[in-house]
Amino acid sequence: MKVFLCYQNGSVEIKCDLPFFRRTGEYISTTELLTEKESKQLGAKTDYLKIINISWFLYKDGKQSSVEILLE
C-alpha cells in the first residue's frame, strides 16, 4: 500500500511500517518520517504538522491501494 503525505501543493510517498495511522487532529514529526530531501520536496517549514484528513483509496488488489494524509 502506498502512503502519501500531502502539504499545500506538495506530496511525498513514504514507507510506513507502522501497524496503525495517527488520527485526525494529531501532530506528526516530519523529521522522524522524512529524509531531508523528502522534507524539502514536501515544502514544510516546521517539524510538526497537524493531520487534517486521511483519505483511503482501496482497490480489490492491495497493490494499487493508497492512503493520502493531508497536513496543515
mmCIF file of N, CA, C and O in Angstrom:
data_model
loop_
_atom_site.group_PDB
_atom_site.id
_atom_site.type_symbol
_atom_site.label_atom_id
_atom_site.label_comp_id
_atom_site.label_asym_id
_atom_site.label_seq_id
_atom_site.Cartn_x
_atom_site.Cartn_y
_atom_site.Cartn_z
ATOM 1 N N MET A 1 0.850 -1.175 0.000
ATOM 2 C CA MET A 1 0.000 0.000 0.000
ATOM 3 C C MET A 1 0.895 1.237 0.000
ATOM 4 O O MET A 1 1.879 1.310 0.718
ATOM 5 N N LYS A 2 0.527 2.192 -0.812
ATOM 6 C CA LYS A 2 1.271 3.443 -0.890
ATOM 7 C C LYS A 2 0.684 4.444 0.100
ATOM 8 O O LYS A 2 -0.524 4.539 0.251
ATOM 9 N N VAL A 3 1.560 5.186 0.760
ATOM 10 C CA VAL A 3 1.131 6.214 1.710
ATOM 11 C C VAL A 3 1.749 7.539 1.271
ATOM 12 O O VAL A 3 2.959 7.632 1.084
ATOM 13 N N PHE A 4 0.898 8.553 1.100
ATOM 14 C CA PHE A 4 1.346 9.867 0.675
ATOM 15 C C PHE A 4 1.075 10.884 1.768
ATOM 16 O O PHE A 4 -0.021 10.921 2.331
ATOM 17 N N LEU A 5 2.070 11.726 2.065
ATOM 18 C CA LEU A 5 1.874 12.887 2.920
ATOM 19 C C LEU A 5 1.677 14.074 1.997
ATOM 20 O O LEU A 5 2.488 14.303 1.097
ATOM 21 N N CYS A 6 0.607 14.823 2.202
ATOM 22 C CA CYS A 6 0.283 15.957 1.334
ATOM 23 C C CYS A 6 0.228 17.229 2.166
ATOM 24 O O CYS A 6 -0.469 17.290 3.179
ATOM 25 N N TYR A 7 0.966 18.245 1.722
ATOM 26 C CA TYR A 7 1.012 19.528 2.424
ATOM 27 C C TYR A 7 1.005 20.632 1.384
ATOM 28 O O TYR A 7 1.905 20.690 0.540
ATOM 29 N N GLN A 8 0.006 21.477 1.423
ATOM 30 C CA GLN A 8 -0.187 22.563 0.467
ATOM 31 C C GLN A 8 -0.104 22.014 -0.956
ATOM 32 O O GLN A 8 -0.950 21.241 -1.342
ATOM 33 N N ASN A 9 0.893 22.394 -1.740
ATOM 34 C CA ASN A 9 0.978 21.937 -3.133
ATOM 35 C C ASN A 9 1.937 20.773 -3.329
ATOM 36 O O ASN A 9 2.169 20.356 -4.456
ATOM 37 N N GLY A 10 2.492 20.237 -2.255
ATOM 38 C CA GLY A 10 3.462 19.159 -2.387
ATOM 39 C C GLY A 10 2.969 17.863 -1.790
ATOM 40 O O GLY A 10 2.084 17.841 -0.938
ATOM 41 N N SER A 11 3.529 16.761 -2.265
ATOM 42 C CA SER A 11 3.236 15.466 -1.674
ATOM 43 C C SER A 11 4.469 14.578 -1.779
ATOM 44 O O SER A 11 5.294 14.730 -2.675
ATOM 45 N N VAL A 12 4.576 13.659 -0.825
ATOM 46 C CA VAL A 12 5.714 12.759 -0.757
ATOM 47 C C VAL A 12 5.195 11.366 -0.427
ATOM 48 O O VAL A 12 4.370 11.206 0.470
ATOM 49 N N GLU A 13 5.667 10.373 -1.160
ATOM 50 C CA GLU A 13 5.332 8.990 -0.837
ATOM 51 C C GLU A 13 6.300 8.520 0.244
ATOM 52 O O GLU A 13 7.511 8.720 0.144
ATOM 53 N N ILE A 14 5.751 7.923 1.305
ATOM 54 C CA ILE A 14 6.599 7.459 2.404
ATOM 55 C C ILE A 14 6.444 5.962 2.583
ATOM 56 O O ILE A 14 5.447 5.365 2.183
ATOM 57 N N LYS A 15 7.443 5.365 3.218
ATOM 58 C CA LYS A 15 7.360 3.968 3.618
ATOM 59 C C LYS A 15 6.805 3.973 5.030
ATOM 60 O O LYS A 15 7.385 4.570 5.934
ATOM 61 N N CYS A 16 5.694 3.331 5.208
ATOM 62 C CA CYS A 16 5.041 3.341 6.512
ATOM 63 C C CYS A 16 5.018 1.922 7.056
ATOM 64 O O CYS A 16 4.291 1.067 6.564
ATOM 65 N N ASP A 17 5.836 1.659 8.082
ATOM 66 C CA ASP A 17 5.894 0.340 8.694
ATOM 67 C C ASP A 17 5.075 0.270 9.980
ATOM 68 O O ASP A 17 5.119 -0.731 10.684
ATOM 69 N N LEU A 18 4.361 1.336 10.272
ATOM 70 C CA LEU A 18 3.560 1.366 11.491
ATOM 71 C C LEU A 18 2.319 0.484 11.335
ATOM 72 O O LEU A 18 1.742 0.419 10.256
ATOM 73 N N PRO A 19 1.889 -0.175 12.395
ATOM 74 C CA PRO A 19 0.692 -1.015 12.300
ATOM 75 C C PRO A 19 -0.613 -0.196 12.269
ATOM 76 O O PRO A 19 -1.675 -0.741 12.042
ATOM 77 N N PHE A 20 -0.521 1.103 12.498
ATOM 78 C CA PHE A 20 -1.697 1.968 12.503
ATOM 79 C C PHE A 20 -1.284 3.370 12.072
ATOM 80 O O PHE A 20 -0.107 3.716 12.078
ATOM 81 N N PHE A 21 -2.264 4.179 11.706
ATOM 82 C CA PHE A 21 -2.019 5.572 11.352
ATOM 83 C C PHE A 21 -2.427 6.465 12.514
ATOM 84 O O PHE A 21 -3.245 6.086 13.343
ATOM 85 N N ARG A 22 -1.872 7.634 12.543
ATOM 86 C CA ARG A 22 -2.302 8.628 13.535
ATOM 87 C C ARG A 22 -3.727 9.061 13.211
ATOM 88 O O ARG A 22 -4.212 8.872 12.099
ATOM 89 N N ARG A 23 -4.375 9.681 14.151
ATOM 90 C CA ARG A 23 -5.743 10.136 13.951
ATOM 91 C C ARG A 23 -5.776 11.588 13.492
ATOM 92 O O ARG A 23 -4.828 12.343 13.701
ATOM 93 N N THR A 24 -6.898 11.965 12.905
ATOM 94 C CA THR A 24 -7.119 13.349 12.505
ATOM 95 C C THR A 24 -7.020 14.233 13.745
ATOM 96 O O THR A 24 -7.564 13.903 14.796
ATOM 97 N N GLY A 25 -6.304 15.345 13.618
ATOM 98 C CA GLY A 25 -6.116 16.263 14.739
ATOM 99 C C GLY A 25 -4.803 16.075 15.456
ATOM 100 O O GLY A 25 -4.359 16.962 16.185
ATOM 101 N N GLU A 26 -4.157 14.931 15.273
ATOM 102 C CA GLU A 26 -2.865 14.692 15.911
ATOM 103 C C GLU A 26 -1.752 15.326 15.084
ATOM 104 O O GLU A 26 -1.907 15.592 13.903
ATOM 105 N N TYR A 27 -0.631 15.546 15.720
ATOM 106 C CA TYR A 27 0.540 16.122 15.056
ATOM 107 C C TYR A 27 1.544 15.015 14.759
ATOM 108 O O TYR A 27 1.683 14.072 15.540
ATOM 109 N N ILE A 28 2.228 15.150 13.634
ATOM 110 C CA ILE A 28 3.283 14.206 13.294
ATOM 111 C C ILE A 28 4.585 14.973 13.108
ATOM 112 O O ILE A 28 4.587 16.143 12.729
ATOM 113 N N SER A 29 5.678 14.297 13.369
ATOM 114 C CA SER A 29 7.005 14.895 13.217
ATOM 115 C C SER A 29 7.545 14.550 11.833
ATOM 116 O O SER A 29 7.718 13.376 11.507
ATOM 117 N N THR A 30 7.808 15.566 11.042
ATOM 118 C CA THR A 30 8.338 15.318 9.696
ATOM 119 C C THR A 30 9.786 14.843 9.769
ATOM 120 O O THR A 30 10.232 14.109 8.887
ATOM 121 N N THR A 31 10.523 15.222 10.810
ATOM 122 C CA THR A 31 11.917 14.790 10.924
ATOM 123 C C THR A 31 12.019 13.300 11.212
ATOM 124 O O THR A 31 13.008 12.670 10.853
ATOM 125 N N GLU A 32 11.002 12.720 11.845
ATOM 126 C CA GLU A 32 11.007 11.288 12.126
ATOM 127 C C GLU A 32 10.617 10.467 10.905
ATOM 128 O O GLU A 32 11.089 9.353 10.732
ATOM 129 N N LEU A 33 9.741 11.006 10.057
ATOM 130 C CA LEU A 33 9.210 10.247 8.919
ATOM 131 C C LEU A 33 9.950 10.470 7.617
ATOM 132 O O LEU A 33 9.965 9.590 6.758
ATOM 133 N N LEU A 34 10.546 11.644 7.455
ATOM 134 C CA LEU A 34 11.094 12.017 6.158
ATOM 135 C C LEU A 34 12.595 12.254 6.201
ATOM 136 O O LEU A 34 13.127 12.706 7.214
ATOM 137 N N THR A 35 13.233 11.997 5.084
ATOM 138 C CA THR A 35 14.630 12.390 4.936
ATOM 139 C C THR A 35 14.660 13.893 4.670
ATOM 140 O O THR A 35 13.618 14.511 4.430
ATOM 141 N N GLU A 36 15.831 14.480 4.679
ATOM 142 C CA GLU A 36 15.948 15.921 4.427
ATOM 143 C C GLU A 36 15.454 16.272 3.019
ATOM 144 O O GLU A 36 14.774 17.273 2.821
ATOM 145 N N LYS A 37 15.770 15.425 2.053
ATOM 146 C CA LYS A 37 15.343 15.647 0.664
ATOM 147 C C LYS A 37 13.823 15.585 0.544
ATOM 148 O O LYS A 37 13.203 16.429 -0.096
ATOM 149 N N GLU A 38 13.196 14.591 1.189
ATOM 150 C CA GLU A 38 11.737 14.459 1.149
ATOM 151 C C GLU A 38 11.066 15.634 1.845
ATOM 152 O O GLU A 38 10.032 16.119 1.398
ATOM 153 N N SER A 39 11.662 16.097 2.941
ATOM 154 C CA SER A 39 11.109 17.236 3.665
ATOM 155 C C SER A 39 11.114 18.494 2.802
ATOM 156 O O SER A 39 10.149 19.252 2.788
ATOM 157 N N LYS A 40 12.191 18.709 2.060
ATOM 158 C CA LYS A 40 12.257 19.861 1.146
ATOM 159 C C LYS A 40 11.239 19.718 0.026
ATOM 160 O O LYS A 40 10.617 20.687 -0.391
ATOM 161 N N GLN A 41 11.062 18.487 -0.468
ATOM 162 C CA GLN A 41 10.086 18.234 -1.533
ATOM 163 C C GLN A 41 8.667 18.519 -1.047
ATOM 164 O O GLN A 41 7.851 19.056 -1.779
ATOM 165 N N LEU A 42 8.386 18.191 0.197
ATOM 166 C CA LEU A 42 7.069 18.445 0.772
ATOM 167 C C LEU A 42 6.841 19.938 0.972
ATOM 168 O O LEU A 42 5.734 20.429 0.821
ATOM 169 N N GLY A 43 7.895 20.675 1.290
ATOM 170 C CA GLY A 43 7.794 22.122 1.445
ATOM 171 C C GLY A 43 7.354 22.592 2.810
ATOM 172 O O GLY A 43 6.929 23.733 2.971
ATOM 173 N N ALA A 44 7.459 21.742 3.804
ATOM 174 C CA ALA A 44 7.047 22.127 5.158
ATOM 175 C C ALA A 44 8.098 23.000 5.820
ATOM 176 O O ALA A 44 9.288 22.728 5.725
ATOM 177 N N LYS A 45 7.676 24.041 6.482
ATOM 178 C CA LYS A 45 8.584 24.965 7.159
ATOM 179 C C LYS A 45 8.811 24.581 8.622
ATOM 180 O O LYS A 45 9.754 25.026 9.241
ATOM 181 N N THR A 46 7.916 23.759 9.191
ATOM 182 C CA THR A 46 8.039 23.368 10.591
ATOM 183 C C THR A 46 8.255 21.861 10.702
ATOM 184 O O THR A 46 8.026 21.115 9.754
ATOM 185 N N ASP A 47 8.693 21.421 11.887
ATOM 186 C CA ASP A 47 8.949 19.998 12.111
ATOM 187 C C ASP A 47 7.692 19.210 12.441
ATOM 188 O O ASP A 47 7.661 17.999 12.247
ATOM 189 N N TYR A 48 6.689 19.886 12.973
ATOM 190 C CA TYR A 48 5.458 19.195 13.344
ATOM 191 C C TYR A 48 4.296 19.747 12.530
ATOM 192 O O TYR A 48 4.100 20.955 12.450
ATOM 193 N N LEU A 49 3.523 18.829 11.931
ATOM 194 C CA LEU A 49 2.359 19.218 11.134
ATOM 195 C C LEU A 49 1.125 18.478 11.634
ATOM 196 O O LEU A 49 1.207 17.329 12.077
ATOM 197 N N LYS A 50 -0.011 19.147 11.545
ATOM 198 C CA LYS A 50 -1.266 18.588 12.024
ATOM 199 C C LYS A 50 -1.966 17.818 10.909
ATOM 200 O O LYS A 50 -2.055 18.289 9.776
ATOM 201 N N ILE A 51 -2.479 16.641 11.229
ATOM 202 C CA ILE A 51 -3.241 15.848 10.270
ATOM 203 C C ILE A 51 -4.661 16.406 10.219
ATOM 204 O O ILE A 51 -5.333 16.481 11.250
ATOM 205 N N ILE A 52 -5.107 16.812 9.032
ATOM 206 C CA ILE A 52 -6.460 17.358 8.922
ATOM 207 C C ILE A 52 -7.415 16.409 8.216
ATOM 208 O O ILE A 52 -8.621 16.544 8.352
ATOM 209 N N ASN A 53 -6.873 15.437 7.474
ATOM 210 C CA ASN A 53 -7.748 14.476 6.804
ATOM 211 C C ASN A 53 -6.941 13.261 6.381
ATOM 212 O O ASN A 53 -5.770 13.372 6.025
ATOM 213 N N ILE A 54 -7.577 12.102 6.414
ATOM 214 C CA ILE A 54 -6.970 10.871 5.915
ATOM 215 C C ILE A 54 -7.931 10.268 4.907
ATOM 216 O O ILE A 54 -9.083 9.996 5.229
ATOM 217 N N SER A 55 -7.463 10.094 3.677
ATOM 218 C CA SER A 55 -8.297 9.537 2.606
ATOM 219 C C SER A 55 -7.750 8.184 2.189
ATOM 220 O O SER A 55 -6.566 8.043 1.897
ATOM 221 N N TRP A 56 -8.648 7.207 2.180
ATOM 222 C CA TRP A 56 -8.283 5.845 1.777
ATOM 223 C C TRP A 56 -8.792 5.597 0.370
ATOM 224 O O TRP A 56 -9.937 5.886 0.052
ATOM 225 N N PHE A 57 -7.945 5.027 -0.457
ATOM 226 C CA PHE A 57 -8.325 4.632 -1.809
ATOM 227 C C PHE A 57 -8.026 3.143 -1.922
ATOM 228 O O PHE A 57 -6.903 2.737 -2.209
ATOM 229 N N LEU A 58 -9.034 2.332 -1.640
ATOM 230 C CA LEU A 58 -8.854 0.886 -1.592
ATOM 231 C C LEU A 58 -9.315 0.233 -2.891
ATOM 232 O O LEU A 58 -10.353 0.589 -3.455
ATOM 233 N N TYR A 59 -8.545 -0.718 -3.348
ATOM 234 C CA TYR A 59 -8.860 -1.484 -4.540
ATOM 235 C C TYR A 59 -8.846 -2.963 -4.183
ATOM 236 O O TYR A 59 -8.279 -3.357 -3.167
ATOM 237 N N LYS A 60 -9.478 -3.771 -5.009
ATOM 238 C CA LYS A 60 -9.556 -5.201 -4.724
ATOM 239 C C LYS A 60 -8.181 -5.838 -4.597
ATOM 240 O O LYS A 60 -7.956 -6.665 -3.741
ATOM 241 N N ASP A 61 -7.272 -5.458 -5.464
ATOM 242 C CA ASP A 61 -5.901 -5.951 -5.301
ATOM 243 C C ASP A 61 -5.141 -4.911 -4.475
ATOM 244 O O ASP A 61 -5.124 -3.738 -4.787
ATOM 245 N N GLY A 62 -4.541 -5.337 -3.413
ATOM 246 C CA GLY A 62 -3.887 -4.426 -2.474
ATOM 247 C C GLY A 62 -2.720 -3.653 -3.051
ATOM 248 O O GLY A 62 -2.234 -2.720 -2.442
ATOM 249 N N LYS A 63 -2.254 -4.024 -4.229
ATOM 250 C CA LYS A 63 -1.091 -3.363 -4.808
ATOM 251 C C LYS A 63 -1.372 -1.921 -5.183
ATOM 252 O O LYS A 63 -0.489 -1.086 -5.123
ATOM 253 N N GLN A 64 -2.589 -1.619 -5.607
ATOM 254 C CA GLN A 64 -2.913 -0.268 -6.033
ATOM 255 C C GLN A 64 -3.531 0.592 -4.931
ATOM 256 O O GLN A 64 -3.737 1.760 -5.116
ATOM 257 N N SER A 65 -3.819 0.008 -3.793
ATOM 258 C CA SER A 65 -4.432 0.757 -2.701
ATOM 259 C C SER A 65 -3.470 1.831 -2.199
ATOM 260 O O SER A 65 -2.254 1.643 -2.195
ATOM 261 N N SER A 66 -4.046 2.956 -1.773
ATOM 262 C CA SER A 66 -3.211 4.043 -1.270
ATOM 263 C C SER A 66 -3.940 4.831 -0.201
ATOM 264 O O SER A 66 -5.154 4.759 -0.065
ATOM 265 N N VAL A 67 -3.153 5.586 0.539
ATOM 266 C CA VAL A 67 -3.670 6.467 1.600
ATOM 267 C C VAL A 67 -3.039 7.831 1.405
ATOM 268 O O VAL A 67 -1.838 7.936 1.184
ATOM 269 N N GLU A 68 -3.865 8.877 1.500
ATOM 270 C CA GLU A 68 -3.355 10.244 1.463
ATOM 271 C C GLU A 68 -3.612 10.879 2.824
ATOM 272 O O GLU A 68 -4.750 10.903 3.296
ATOM 273 N N ILE A 69 -2.564 11.378 3.431
ATOM 274 C CA ILE A 69 -2.670 12.057 4.718
ATOM 275 C C ILE A 69 -2.453 13.538 4.467
ATOM 276 O O ILE A 69 -1.362 13.948 4.085
ATOM 277 N N LEU A 70 -3.509 14.338 4.632
ATOM 278 C CA LEU A 70 -3.427 15.774 4.397
ATOM 279 C C LEU A 70 -2.955 16.479 5.663
ATOM 280 O O LEU A 70 -3.477 16.239 6.750
ATOM 281 N N LEU A 71 -1.972 17.354 5.497
ATOM 282 C CA LEU A 71 -1.342 18.041 6.626
ATOM 283 C C LEU A 71 -1.557 19.541 6.566
ATOM 284 O O LEU A 71 -1.713 20.107 5.493
ATOM 285 N N GLU A 72 -1.522 20.147 7.735
ATOM 286 C CA GLU A 72 -1.698 21.603 7.832
ATOM 287 C C GLU A 72 -0.579 22.171 8.684
ATOM 288 O O GLU A 72 -0.188 21.618 9.681
#
